[in-house]
Tab-separated table of C-alpha atoms in Angstrom:
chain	number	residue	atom	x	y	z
A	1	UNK	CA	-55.290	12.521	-48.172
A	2	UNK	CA	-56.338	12.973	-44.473
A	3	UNK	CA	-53.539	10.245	-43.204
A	4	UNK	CA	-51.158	12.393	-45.883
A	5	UNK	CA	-52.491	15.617	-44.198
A	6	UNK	CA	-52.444	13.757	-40.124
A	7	UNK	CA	-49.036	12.811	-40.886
A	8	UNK	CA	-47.778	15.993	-42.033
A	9	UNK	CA	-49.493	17.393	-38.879
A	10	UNK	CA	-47.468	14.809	-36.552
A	11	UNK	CA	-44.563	15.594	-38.451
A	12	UNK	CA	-44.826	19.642	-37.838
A	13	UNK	CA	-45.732	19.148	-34.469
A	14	UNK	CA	-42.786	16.638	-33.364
A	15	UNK	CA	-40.675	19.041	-34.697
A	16	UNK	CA	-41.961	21.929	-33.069
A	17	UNK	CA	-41.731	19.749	-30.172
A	18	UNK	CA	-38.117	18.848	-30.662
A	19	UNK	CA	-37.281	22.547	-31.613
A	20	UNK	CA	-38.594	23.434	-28.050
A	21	UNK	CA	-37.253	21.156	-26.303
A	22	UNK	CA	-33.601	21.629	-27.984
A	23	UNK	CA	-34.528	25.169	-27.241
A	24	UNK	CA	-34.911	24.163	-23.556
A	25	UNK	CA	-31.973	22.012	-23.257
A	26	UNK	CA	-29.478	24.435	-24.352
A	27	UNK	CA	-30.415	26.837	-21.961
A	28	UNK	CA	-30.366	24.450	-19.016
A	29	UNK	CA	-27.295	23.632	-20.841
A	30	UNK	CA	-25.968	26.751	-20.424
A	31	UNK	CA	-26.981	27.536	-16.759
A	32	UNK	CA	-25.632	24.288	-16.093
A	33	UNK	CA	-22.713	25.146	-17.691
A	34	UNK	CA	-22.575	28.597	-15.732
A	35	UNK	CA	-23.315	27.048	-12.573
A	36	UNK	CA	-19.766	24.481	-13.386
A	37	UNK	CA	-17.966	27.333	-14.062
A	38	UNK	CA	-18.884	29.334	-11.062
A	39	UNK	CA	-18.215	26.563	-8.706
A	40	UNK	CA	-14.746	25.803	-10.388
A	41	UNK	CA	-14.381	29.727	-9.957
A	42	UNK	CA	-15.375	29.536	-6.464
A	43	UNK	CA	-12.884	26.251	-6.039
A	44	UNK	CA	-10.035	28.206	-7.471
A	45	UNK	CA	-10.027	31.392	-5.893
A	46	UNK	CA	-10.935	29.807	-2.302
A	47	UNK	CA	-9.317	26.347	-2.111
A	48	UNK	CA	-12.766	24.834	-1.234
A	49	UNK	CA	-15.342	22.682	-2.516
A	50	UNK	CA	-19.296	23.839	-2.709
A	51	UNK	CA	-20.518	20.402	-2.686
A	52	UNK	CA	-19.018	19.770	0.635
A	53	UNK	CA	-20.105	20.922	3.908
A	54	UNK	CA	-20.200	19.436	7.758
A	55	UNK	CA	-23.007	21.610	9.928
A	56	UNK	CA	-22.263	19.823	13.219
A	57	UNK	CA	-20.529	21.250	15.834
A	58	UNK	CA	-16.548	21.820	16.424
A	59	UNK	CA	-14.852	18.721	16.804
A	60	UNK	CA	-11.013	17.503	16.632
A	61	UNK	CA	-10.936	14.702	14.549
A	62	UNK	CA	-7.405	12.272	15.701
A	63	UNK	CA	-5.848	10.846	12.839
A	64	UNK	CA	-2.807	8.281	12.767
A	65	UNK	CA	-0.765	7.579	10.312
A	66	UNK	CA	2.709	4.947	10.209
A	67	UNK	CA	5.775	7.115	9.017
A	68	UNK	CA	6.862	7.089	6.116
A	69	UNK	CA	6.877	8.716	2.728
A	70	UNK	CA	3.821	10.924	3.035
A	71	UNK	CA	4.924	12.517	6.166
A	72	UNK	CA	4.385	16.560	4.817
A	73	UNK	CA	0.971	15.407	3.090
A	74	UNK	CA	-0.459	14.094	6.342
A	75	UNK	CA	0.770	16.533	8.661
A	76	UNK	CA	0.617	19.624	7.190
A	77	UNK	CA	-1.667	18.888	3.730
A	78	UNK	CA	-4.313	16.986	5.444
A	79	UNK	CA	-5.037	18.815	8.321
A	80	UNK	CA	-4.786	22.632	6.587
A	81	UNK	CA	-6.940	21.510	3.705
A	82	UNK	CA	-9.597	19.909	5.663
A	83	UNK	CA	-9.913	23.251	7.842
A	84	UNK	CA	-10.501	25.069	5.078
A	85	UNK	CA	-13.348	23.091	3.868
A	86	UNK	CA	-14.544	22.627	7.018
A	87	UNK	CA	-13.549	25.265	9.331
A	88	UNK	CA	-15.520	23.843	12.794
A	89	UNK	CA	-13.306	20.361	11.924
A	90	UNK	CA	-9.548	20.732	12.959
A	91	UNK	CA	-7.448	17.796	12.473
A	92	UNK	CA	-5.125	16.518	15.087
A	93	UNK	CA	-1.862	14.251	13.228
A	94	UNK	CA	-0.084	11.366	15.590
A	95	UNK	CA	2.715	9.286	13.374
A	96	UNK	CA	4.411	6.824	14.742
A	97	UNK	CA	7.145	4.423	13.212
A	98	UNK	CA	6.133	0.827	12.271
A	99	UNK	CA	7.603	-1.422	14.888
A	100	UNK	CA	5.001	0.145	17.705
A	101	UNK	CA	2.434	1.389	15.704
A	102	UNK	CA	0.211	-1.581	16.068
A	103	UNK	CA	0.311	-1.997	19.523
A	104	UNK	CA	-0.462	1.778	19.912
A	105	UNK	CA	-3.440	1.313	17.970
A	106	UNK	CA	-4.798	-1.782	19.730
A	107	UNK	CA	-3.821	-0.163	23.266
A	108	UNK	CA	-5.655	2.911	22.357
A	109	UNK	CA	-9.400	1.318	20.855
A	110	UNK	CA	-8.663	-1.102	24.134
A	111	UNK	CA	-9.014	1.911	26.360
A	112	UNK	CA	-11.661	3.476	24.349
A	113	UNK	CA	-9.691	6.168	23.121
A	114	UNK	CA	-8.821	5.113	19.604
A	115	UNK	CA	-8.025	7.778	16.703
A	116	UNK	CA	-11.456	8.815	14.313
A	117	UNK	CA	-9.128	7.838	11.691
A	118	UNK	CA	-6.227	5.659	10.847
A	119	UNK	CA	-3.982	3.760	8.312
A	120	UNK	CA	-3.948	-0.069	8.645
A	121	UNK	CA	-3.562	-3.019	6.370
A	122	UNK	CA	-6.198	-5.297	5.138
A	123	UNK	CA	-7.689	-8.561	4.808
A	124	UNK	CA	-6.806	-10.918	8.335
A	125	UNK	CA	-4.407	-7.579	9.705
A	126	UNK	CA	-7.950	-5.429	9.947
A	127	UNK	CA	-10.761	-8.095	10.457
A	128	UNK	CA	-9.699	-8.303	14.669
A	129	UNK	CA	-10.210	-4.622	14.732
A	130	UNK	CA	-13.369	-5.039	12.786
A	131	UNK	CA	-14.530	-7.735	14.942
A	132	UNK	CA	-14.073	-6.115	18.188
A	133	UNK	CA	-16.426	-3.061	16.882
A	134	UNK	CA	-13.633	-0.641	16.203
A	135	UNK	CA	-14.552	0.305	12.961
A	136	UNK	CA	-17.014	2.466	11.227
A	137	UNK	CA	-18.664	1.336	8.448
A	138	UNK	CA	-18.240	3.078	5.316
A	139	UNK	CA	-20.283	1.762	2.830
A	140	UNK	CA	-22.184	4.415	2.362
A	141	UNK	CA	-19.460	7.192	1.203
A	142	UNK	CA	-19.994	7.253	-2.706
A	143	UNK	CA	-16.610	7.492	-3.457
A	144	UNK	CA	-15.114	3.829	-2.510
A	145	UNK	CA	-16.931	3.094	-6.376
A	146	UNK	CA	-14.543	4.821	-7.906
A	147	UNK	CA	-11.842	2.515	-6.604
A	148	UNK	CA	-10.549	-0.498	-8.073
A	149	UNK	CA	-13.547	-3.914	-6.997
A	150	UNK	CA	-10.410	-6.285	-6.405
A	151	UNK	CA	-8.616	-3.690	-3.892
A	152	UNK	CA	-11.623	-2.387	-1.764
A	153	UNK	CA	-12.891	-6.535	-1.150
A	154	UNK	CA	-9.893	-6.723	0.541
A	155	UNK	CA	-11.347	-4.168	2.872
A	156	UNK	CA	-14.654	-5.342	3.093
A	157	UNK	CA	-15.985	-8.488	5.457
A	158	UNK	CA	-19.746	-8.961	5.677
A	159	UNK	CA	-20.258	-7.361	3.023
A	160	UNK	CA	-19.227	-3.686	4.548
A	161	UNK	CA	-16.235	-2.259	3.080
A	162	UNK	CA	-14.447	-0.558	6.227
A	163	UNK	CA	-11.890	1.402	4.500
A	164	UNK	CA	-10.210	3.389	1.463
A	165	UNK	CA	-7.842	1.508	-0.119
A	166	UNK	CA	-4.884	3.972	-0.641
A	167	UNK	CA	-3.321	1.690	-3.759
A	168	UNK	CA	-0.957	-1.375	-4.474
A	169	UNK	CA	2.514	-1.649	-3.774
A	170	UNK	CA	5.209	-4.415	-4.260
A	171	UNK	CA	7.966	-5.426	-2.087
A	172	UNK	CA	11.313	-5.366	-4.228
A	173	UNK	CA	15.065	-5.106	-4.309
A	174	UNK	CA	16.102	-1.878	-5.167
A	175	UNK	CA	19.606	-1.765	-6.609
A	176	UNK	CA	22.788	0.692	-8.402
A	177	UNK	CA	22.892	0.301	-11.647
A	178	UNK	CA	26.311	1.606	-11.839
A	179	UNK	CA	27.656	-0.460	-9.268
A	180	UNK	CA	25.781	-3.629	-11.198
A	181	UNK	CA	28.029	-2.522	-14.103
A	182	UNK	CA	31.248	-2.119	-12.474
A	183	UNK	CA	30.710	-6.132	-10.664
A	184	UNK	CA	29.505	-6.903	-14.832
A	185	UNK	CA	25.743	-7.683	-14.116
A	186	UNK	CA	23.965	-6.593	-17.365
A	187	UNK	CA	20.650	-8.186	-16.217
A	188	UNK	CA	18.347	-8.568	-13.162
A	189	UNK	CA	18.275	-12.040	-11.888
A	190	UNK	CA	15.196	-14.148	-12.112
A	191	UNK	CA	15.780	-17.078	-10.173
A	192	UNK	CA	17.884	-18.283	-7.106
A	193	UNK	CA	21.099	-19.120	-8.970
A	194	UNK	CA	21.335	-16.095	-10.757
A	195	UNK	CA	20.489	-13.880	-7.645
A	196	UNK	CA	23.266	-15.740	-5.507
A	197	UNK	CA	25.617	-15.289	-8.754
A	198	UNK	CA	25.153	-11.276	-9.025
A	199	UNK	CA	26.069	-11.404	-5.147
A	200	UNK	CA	29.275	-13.077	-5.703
A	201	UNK	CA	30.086	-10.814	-8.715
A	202	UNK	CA	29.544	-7.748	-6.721
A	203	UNK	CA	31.761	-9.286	-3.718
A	204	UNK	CA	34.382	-10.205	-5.796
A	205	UNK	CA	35.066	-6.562	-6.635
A	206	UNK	CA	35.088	-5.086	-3.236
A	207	UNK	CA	31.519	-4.124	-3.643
A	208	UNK	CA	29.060	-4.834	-0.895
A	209	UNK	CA	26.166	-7.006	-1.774
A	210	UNK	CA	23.085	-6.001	0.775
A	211	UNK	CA	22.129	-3.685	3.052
A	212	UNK	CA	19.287	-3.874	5.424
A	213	UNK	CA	17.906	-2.358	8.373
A	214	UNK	CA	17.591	-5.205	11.265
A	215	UNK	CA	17.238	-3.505	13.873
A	216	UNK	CA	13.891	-2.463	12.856
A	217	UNK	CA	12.436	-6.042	13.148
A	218	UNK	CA	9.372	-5.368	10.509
A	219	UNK	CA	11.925	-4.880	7.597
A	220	UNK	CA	12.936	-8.690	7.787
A	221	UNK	CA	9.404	-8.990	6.643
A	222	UNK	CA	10.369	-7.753	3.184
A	223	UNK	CA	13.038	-10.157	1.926
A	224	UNK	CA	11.524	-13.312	3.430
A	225	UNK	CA	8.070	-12.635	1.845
A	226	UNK	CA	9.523	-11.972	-1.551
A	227	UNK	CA	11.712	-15.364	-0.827
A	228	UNK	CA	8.302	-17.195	0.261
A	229	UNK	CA	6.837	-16.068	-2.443
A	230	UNK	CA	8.234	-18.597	-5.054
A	231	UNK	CA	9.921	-20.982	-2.487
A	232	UNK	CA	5.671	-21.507	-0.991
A	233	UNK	CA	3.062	-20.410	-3.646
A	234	UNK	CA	4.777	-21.911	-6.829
A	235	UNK	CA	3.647	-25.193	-5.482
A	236	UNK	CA	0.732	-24.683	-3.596
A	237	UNK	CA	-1.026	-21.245	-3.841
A	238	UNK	CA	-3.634	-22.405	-1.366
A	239	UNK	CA	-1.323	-22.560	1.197
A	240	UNK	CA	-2.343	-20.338	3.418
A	241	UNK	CA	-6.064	-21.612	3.233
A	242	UNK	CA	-5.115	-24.427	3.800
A	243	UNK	CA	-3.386	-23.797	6.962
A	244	UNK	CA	-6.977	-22.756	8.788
A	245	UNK	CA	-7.642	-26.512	7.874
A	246	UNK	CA	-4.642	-27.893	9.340
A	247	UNK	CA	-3.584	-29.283	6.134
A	248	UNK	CA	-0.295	-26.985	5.763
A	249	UNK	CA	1.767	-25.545	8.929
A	250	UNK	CA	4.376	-23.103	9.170
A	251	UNK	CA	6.908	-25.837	9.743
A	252	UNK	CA	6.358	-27.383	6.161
A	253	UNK	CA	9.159	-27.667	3.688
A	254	UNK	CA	7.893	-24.351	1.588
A	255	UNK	CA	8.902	-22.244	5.209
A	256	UNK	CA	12.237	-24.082	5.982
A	257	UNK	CA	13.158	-23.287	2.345
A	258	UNK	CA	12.521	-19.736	2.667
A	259	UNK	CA	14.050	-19.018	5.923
A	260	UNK	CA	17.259	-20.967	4.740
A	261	UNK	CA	18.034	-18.999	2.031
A	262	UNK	CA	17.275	-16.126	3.620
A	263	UNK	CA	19.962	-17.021	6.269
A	264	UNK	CA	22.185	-18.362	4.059
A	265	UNK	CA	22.317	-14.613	2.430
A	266	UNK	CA	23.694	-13.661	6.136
A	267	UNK	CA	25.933	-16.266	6.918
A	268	UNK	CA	27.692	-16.167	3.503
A	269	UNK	CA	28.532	-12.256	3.898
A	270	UNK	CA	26.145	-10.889	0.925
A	271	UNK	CA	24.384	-8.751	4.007
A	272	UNK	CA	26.503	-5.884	5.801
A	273	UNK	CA	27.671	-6.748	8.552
A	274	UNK	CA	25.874	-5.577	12.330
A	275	UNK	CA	22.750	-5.022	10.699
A	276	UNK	CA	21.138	-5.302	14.026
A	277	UNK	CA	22.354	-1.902	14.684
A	278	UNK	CA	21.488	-0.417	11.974
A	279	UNK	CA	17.234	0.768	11.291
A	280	UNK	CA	15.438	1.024	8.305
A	281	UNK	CA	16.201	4.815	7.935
A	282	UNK	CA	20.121	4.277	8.265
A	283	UNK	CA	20.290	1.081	6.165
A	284	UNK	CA	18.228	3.416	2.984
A	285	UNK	CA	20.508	5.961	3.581
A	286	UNK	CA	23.398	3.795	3.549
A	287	UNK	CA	22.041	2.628	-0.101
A	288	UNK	CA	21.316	5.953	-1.596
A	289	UNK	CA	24.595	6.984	-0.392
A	290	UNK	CA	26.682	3.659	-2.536
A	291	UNK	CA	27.618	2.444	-0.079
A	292	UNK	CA	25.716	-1.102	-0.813
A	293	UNK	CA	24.430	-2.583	-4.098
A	294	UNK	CA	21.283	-3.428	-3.007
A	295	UNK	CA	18.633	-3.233	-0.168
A	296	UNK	CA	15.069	-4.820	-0.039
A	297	UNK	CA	12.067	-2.435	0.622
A	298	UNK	CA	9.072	-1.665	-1.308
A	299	UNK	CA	7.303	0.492	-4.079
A	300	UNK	CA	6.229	2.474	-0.683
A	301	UNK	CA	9.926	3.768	-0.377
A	302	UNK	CA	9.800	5.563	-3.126
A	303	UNK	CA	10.638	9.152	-1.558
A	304	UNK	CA	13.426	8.083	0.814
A	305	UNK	CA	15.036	5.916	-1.679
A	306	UNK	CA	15.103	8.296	-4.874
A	307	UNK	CA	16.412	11.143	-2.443
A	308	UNK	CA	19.566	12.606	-3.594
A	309	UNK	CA	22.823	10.863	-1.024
A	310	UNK	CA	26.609	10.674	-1.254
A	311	UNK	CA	26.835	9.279	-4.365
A	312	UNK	CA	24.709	9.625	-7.976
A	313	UNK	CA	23.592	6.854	-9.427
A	314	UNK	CA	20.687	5.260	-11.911
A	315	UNK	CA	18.007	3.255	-9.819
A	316	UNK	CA	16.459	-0.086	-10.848
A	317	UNK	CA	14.518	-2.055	-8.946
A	318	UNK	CA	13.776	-6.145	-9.536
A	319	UNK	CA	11.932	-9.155	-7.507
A	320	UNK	CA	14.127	-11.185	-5.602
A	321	UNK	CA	14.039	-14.632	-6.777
A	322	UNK	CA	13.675	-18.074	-4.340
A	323	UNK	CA	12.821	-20.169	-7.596
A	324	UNK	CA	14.952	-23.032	-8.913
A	325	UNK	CA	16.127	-22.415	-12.875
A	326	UNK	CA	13.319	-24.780	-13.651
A	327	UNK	CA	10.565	-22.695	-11.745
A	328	UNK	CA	8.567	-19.850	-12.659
A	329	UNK	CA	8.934	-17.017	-10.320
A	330	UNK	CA	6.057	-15.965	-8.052
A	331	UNK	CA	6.376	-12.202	-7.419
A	332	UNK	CA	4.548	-9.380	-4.716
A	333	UNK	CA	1.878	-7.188	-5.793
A	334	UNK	CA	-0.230	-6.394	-2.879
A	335	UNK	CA	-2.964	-3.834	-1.538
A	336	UNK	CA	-1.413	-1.521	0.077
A	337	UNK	CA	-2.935	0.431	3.548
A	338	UNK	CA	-6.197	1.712	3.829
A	339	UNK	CA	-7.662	4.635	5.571
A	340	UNK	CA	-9.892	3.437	8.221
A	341	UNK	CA	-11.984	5.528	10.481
A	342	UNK	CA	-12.558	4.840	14.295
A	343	UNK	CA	-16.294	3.770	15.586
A	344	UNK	CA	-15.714	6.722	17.791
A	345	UNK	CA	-19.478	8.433	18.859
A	346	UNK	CA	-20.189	12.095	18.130
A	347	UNK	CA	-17.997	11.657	15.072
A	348	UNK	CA	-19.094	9.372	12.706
A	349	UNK	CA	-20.771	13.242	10.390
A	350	UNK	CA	-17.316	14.898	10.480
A	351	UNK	CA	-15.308	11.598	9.520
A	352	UNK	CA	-17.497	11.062	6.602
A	353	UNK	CA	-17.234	14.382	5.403
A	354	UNK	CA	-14.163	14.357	5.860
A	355	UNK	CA	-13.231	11.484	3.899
A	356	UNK	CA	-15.795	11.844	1.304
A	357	UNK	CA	-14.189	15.353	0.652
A	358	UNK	CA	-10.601	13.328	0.654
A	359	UNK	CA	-11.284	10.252	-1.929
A	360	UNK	CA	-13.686	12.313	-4.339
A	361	UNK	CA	-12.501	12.866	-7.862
A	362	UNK	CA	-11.818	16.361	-8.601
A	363	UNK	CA	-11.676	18.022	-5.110
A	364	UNK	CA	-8.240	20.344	-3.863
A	365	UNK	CA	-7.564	17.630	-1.332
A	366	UNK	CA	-8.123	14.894	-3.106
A	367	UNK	CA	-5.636	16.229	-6.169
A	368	UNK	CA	-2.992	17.175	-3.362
A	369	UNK	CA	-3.154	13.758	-1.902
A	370	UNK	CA	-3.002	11.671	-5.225
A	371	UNK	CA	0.357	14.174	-6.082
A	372	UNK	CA	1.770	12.933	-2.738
A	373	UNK	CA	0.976	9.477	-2.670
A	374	UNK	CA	3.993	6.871	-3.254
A	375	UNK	CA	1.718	3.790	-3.532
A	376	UNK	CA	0.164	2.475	-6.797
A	377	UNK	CA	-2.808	4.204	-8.172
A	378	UNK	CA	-6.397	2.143	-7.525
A	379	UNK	CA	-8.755	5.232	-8.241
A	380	UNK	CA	-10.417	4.213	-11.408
A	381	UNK	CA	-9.248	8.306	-12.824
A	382	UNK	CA	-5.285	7.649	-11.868
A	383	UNK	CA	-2.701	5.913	-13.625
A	384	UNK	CA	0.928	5.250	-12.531
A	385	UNK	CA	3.599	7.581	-14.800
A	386	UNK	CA	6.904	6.210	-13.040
A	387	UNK	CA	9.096	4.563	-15.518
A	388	UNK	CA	10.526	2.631	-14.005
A	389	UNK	CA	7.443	1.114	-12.042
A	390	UNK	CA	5.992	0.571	-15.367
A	391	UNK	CA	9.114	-1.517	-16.791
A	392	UNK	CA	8.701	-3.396	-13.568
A	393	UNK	CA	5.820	-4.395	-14.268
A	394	UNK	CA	5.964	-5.497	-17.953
A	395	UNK	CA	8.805	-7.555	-16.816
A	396	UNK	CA	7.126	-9.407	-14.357
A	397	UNK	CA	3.613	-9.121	-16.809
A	398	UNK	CA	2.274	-12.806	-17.006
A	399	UNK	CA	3.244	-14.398	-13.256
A	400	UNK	CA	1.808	-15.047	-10.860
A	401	UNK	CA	1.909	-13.264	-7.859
A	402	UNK	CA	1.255	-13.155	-4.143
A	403	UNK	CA	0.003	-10.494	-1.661
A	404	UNK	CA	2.325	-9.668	1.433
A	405	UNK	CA	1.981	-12.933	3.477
A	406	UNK	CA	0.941	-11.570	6.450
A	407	UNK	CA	-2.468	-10.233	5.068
A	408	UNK	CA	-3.774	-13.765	5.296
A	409	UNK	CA	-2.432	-14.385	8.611
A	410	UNK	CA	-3.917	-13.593	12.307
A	411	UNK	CA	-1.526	-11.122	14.114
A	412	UNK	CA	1.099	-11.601	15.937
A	413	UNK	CA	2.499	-14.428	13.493
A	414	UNK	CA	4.832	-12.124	11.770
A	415	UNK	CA	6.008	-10.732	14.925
A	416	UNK	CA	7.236	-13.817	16.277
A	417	UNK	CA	8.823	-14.674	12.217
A	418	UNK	CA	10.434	-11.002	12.532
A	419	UNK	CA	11.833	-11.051	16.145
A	420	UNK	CA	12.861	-14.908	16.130
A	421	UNK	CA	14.823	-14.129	12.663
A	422	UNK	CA	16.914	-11.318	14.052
A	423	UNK	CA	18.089	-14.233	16.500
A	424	UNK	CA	18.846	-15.800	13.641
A	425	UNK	CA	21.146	-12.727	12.747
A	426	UNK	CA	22.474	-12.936	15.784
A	427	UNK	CA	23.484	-16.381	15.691
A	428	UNK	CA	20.721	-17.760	18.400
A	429	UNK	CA	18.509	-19.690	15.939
A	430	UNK	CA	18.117	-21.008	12.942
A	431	UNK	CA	15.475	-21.815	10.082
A	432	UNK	CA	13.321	-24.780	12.240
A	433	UNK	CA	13.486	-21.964	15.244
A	434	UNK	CA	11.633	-19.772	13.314
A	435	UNK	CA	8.803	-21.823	11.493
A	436	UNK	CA	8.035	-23.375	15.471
A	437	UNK	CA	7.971	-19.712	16.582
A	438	UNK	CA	5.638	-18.827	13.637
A	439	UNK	CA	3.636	-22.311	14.121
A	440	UNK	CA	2.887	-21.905	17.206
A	441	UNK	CA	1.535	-18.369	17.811
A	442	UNK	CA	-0.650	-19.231	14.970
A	443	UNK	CA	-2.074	-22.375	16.874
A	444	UNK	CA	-2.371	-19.701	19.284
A	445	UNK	CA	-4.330	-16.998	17.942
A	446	UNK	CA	-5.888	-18.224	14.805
């Protein structure tokens, strides 16, 4: 009766406890609750954040950026919505196109003067600037864990992740539909036969193959690393491992192959002619306008190259193929830029808030920059919508693929591939010209 009447007791008093303590809860609940609401209030009718603040002094914070599709959100987003979070941080916008950029932001950490923060590329593009000190560590801003493992290692080296990856994009061939129709291509070509036979098809009714943008060296970049792709990593993916080991060079069969067919895609009139006069923004325009069936770009062009031009047409965009009929195709899928921030003393508090306020879930900036952003969402909350990104890559579900080429290369070996291969356009070189070129500065700097 007495371990009846003890266990009744324990009963009665666990759930008085429980009662209480539900009791409790709910309220804190509620003010918790209250205090969400209030701060989503305050977020709504103020365009700022509660949870962020910077209590140092005024600064000017330099940020540079490569143009391109985000132009508005950088210059006018960015800076606006960070002064209104922070008003004693005022952010100062430099763009600059793609051919110079680089040097401009080597020249400028050289002479102690680089930007607080900055877009670059990752893996072997960042780890010089890394290396020489440039770079602030940012391992401690919370909100890199909320971004896809796989994309933020490509930031990281020793263990400190340097920068915000900003997504994935894929170099590709973007191409009419309509004018695919009229030449009687009803699919997209997935090796090197088929590619070369939807070129003749579209020639032999009047209908311009290719257009590309030469004189803007850095676009030759994106056809002969979607040709490299199959024509090098289909047979050895280690490749460019392997060439820190002196086992593989740039003058190996894989390279010849790729710049070959690259060239032969020139000589054999598939390209518009005097592409070295026309840059990367004339050569899209000339696409969006009809006035060529194809061009190769990227995912990143998304903006420029669904803008409305002369003529209407349905999109599509495919890989372009350098695999035999009996290969499987190796296609791009690559991290895109990050957002790095300068070592730069004095500034390291008002960077951090800065991009802390940027990259975290839920926050006006971070909202107005994931709207704006072109490249493929890696933020664990985001998800691509684009059809026809999606059926891109369900296609292509299965491959293998390859990053852009250059990520695993020391710089200054795709400048010498770009600028030697425009000699190429021009007649002054050809496809052994170009792997010496890119052999050599590699000897040089690697």
């Amino acid at each position: 009766m007495r371990k009846k009447l003890v266990s009744c007791l324990l009963v009665l008093s666990m759930v008085g406890t429980a009662l209480l303590t539900g009791c409790s809860g709910n309220e804190k609940k509620e003010e918790a609750g209250a205090s969400k609401e209030t701060e989503k209030t305050e977020q709504a009718s103020t365009g700022t954040d509660p949870a962020f603040t910077y209590d140092g002094d005024d600064v000017t914070l330099n940020f540079m950026f490569i143009t391109g599709g985000e132009n508005e959100f950088y210059n006018k987003t960015l800076p606006e919505m960070v002064n209104k979070q922070f008003p004693n941080i005022e952010i100062e916008v430099e763009e600059l196109p793609s051919d110079n950029y680089k040097s401009t932001i080597q020249m400028k950490f050289a002479s102690g003067e680089g930007p607080d923060m900055f877009e670059w590329w990752p893996d072997k593009q960042a780890e010089p600037l890394v290396e020489a000190g440039y770079c602030l560590d940012l391992s401690d801003l919370e909100c890199i864990g909320d971004f896809r493992e796989d994309m933020v290692d490509s930031f990281t080296f020793d263990d400190k992740n340097y920068a915000v990856p900003l997504g994935s994009s894929f170099l590709t061939t973007w191409y009419n539909q309509e004018l695919f129709k009229e030449a009687g291509i009803s699919e997209v070509p997935m090796n090197w036969d088929e590619f070369i036979a939807c070129c003749d098809a579209l020639k032999a009714k009047g209908i311009t193959p290719i257009v590309m943008g030469d004189k803007d060296a850095y676009v030759i970049q994106f056809g002969t690393y979607m040709m490299g792709a199959s024509c090098i990593y289909n047979e050895n993916p280690d490749f460019d491992d392997q060439l820190y080991t002196g086992e593989t060079k740039f003058t190996d069969a894989g390279w010849v192959d790729t710049i070959e067919k690259y060239q032969y895609l020139y000589d054999n009139g598939y390209v518009m002619a005097d592409t070295l006069g026309l840059s990367h923004d004339q050569a899209r325009q000339a696409f969006i306008d009809g006035r060529a069936a194809m061009t190769f770009d990227g995912s990143f062009g998304w903006e420029a190259l669904m803008a409305d031009g002369a003529s209407e047409f349905e999109r599509g965009i495919f890989m372009l193929p350098s695999n035999e009929k009996d290969e499987e195709l190796v296609y791009n899928l690559t991290p895109a830029e990050g957002i790095f921030a300068g070592a730069n003393e004095g500034h390291e508090d008002a960077v951090k808030a800065v991009m802390s306020y940027w990259f975290t879930e839920g926050t006006p900036l971070f909202e107005a920059w994931a709207e704006s952003n072109d490249n493929i969402p890696v933020h664990n909350s985001l998800s691509d919508e684009r059809e026809m990104i999606q059926e891109y890559m369900t296609r292509y579900d299965g491959l293998s693929t390859i990053y852009n080429l250059n990520n695993a290369w020391p710089s200054g070996v795709s400048d010498e591939l770009t600028a030697k291969f425009q000699e190429v356009i021009a007649g002054e070189a050809d496809a052994a010209d170009v792997t010496k070129a890119m052999e050599s500065k590699f000897e040089q700097v690697k």
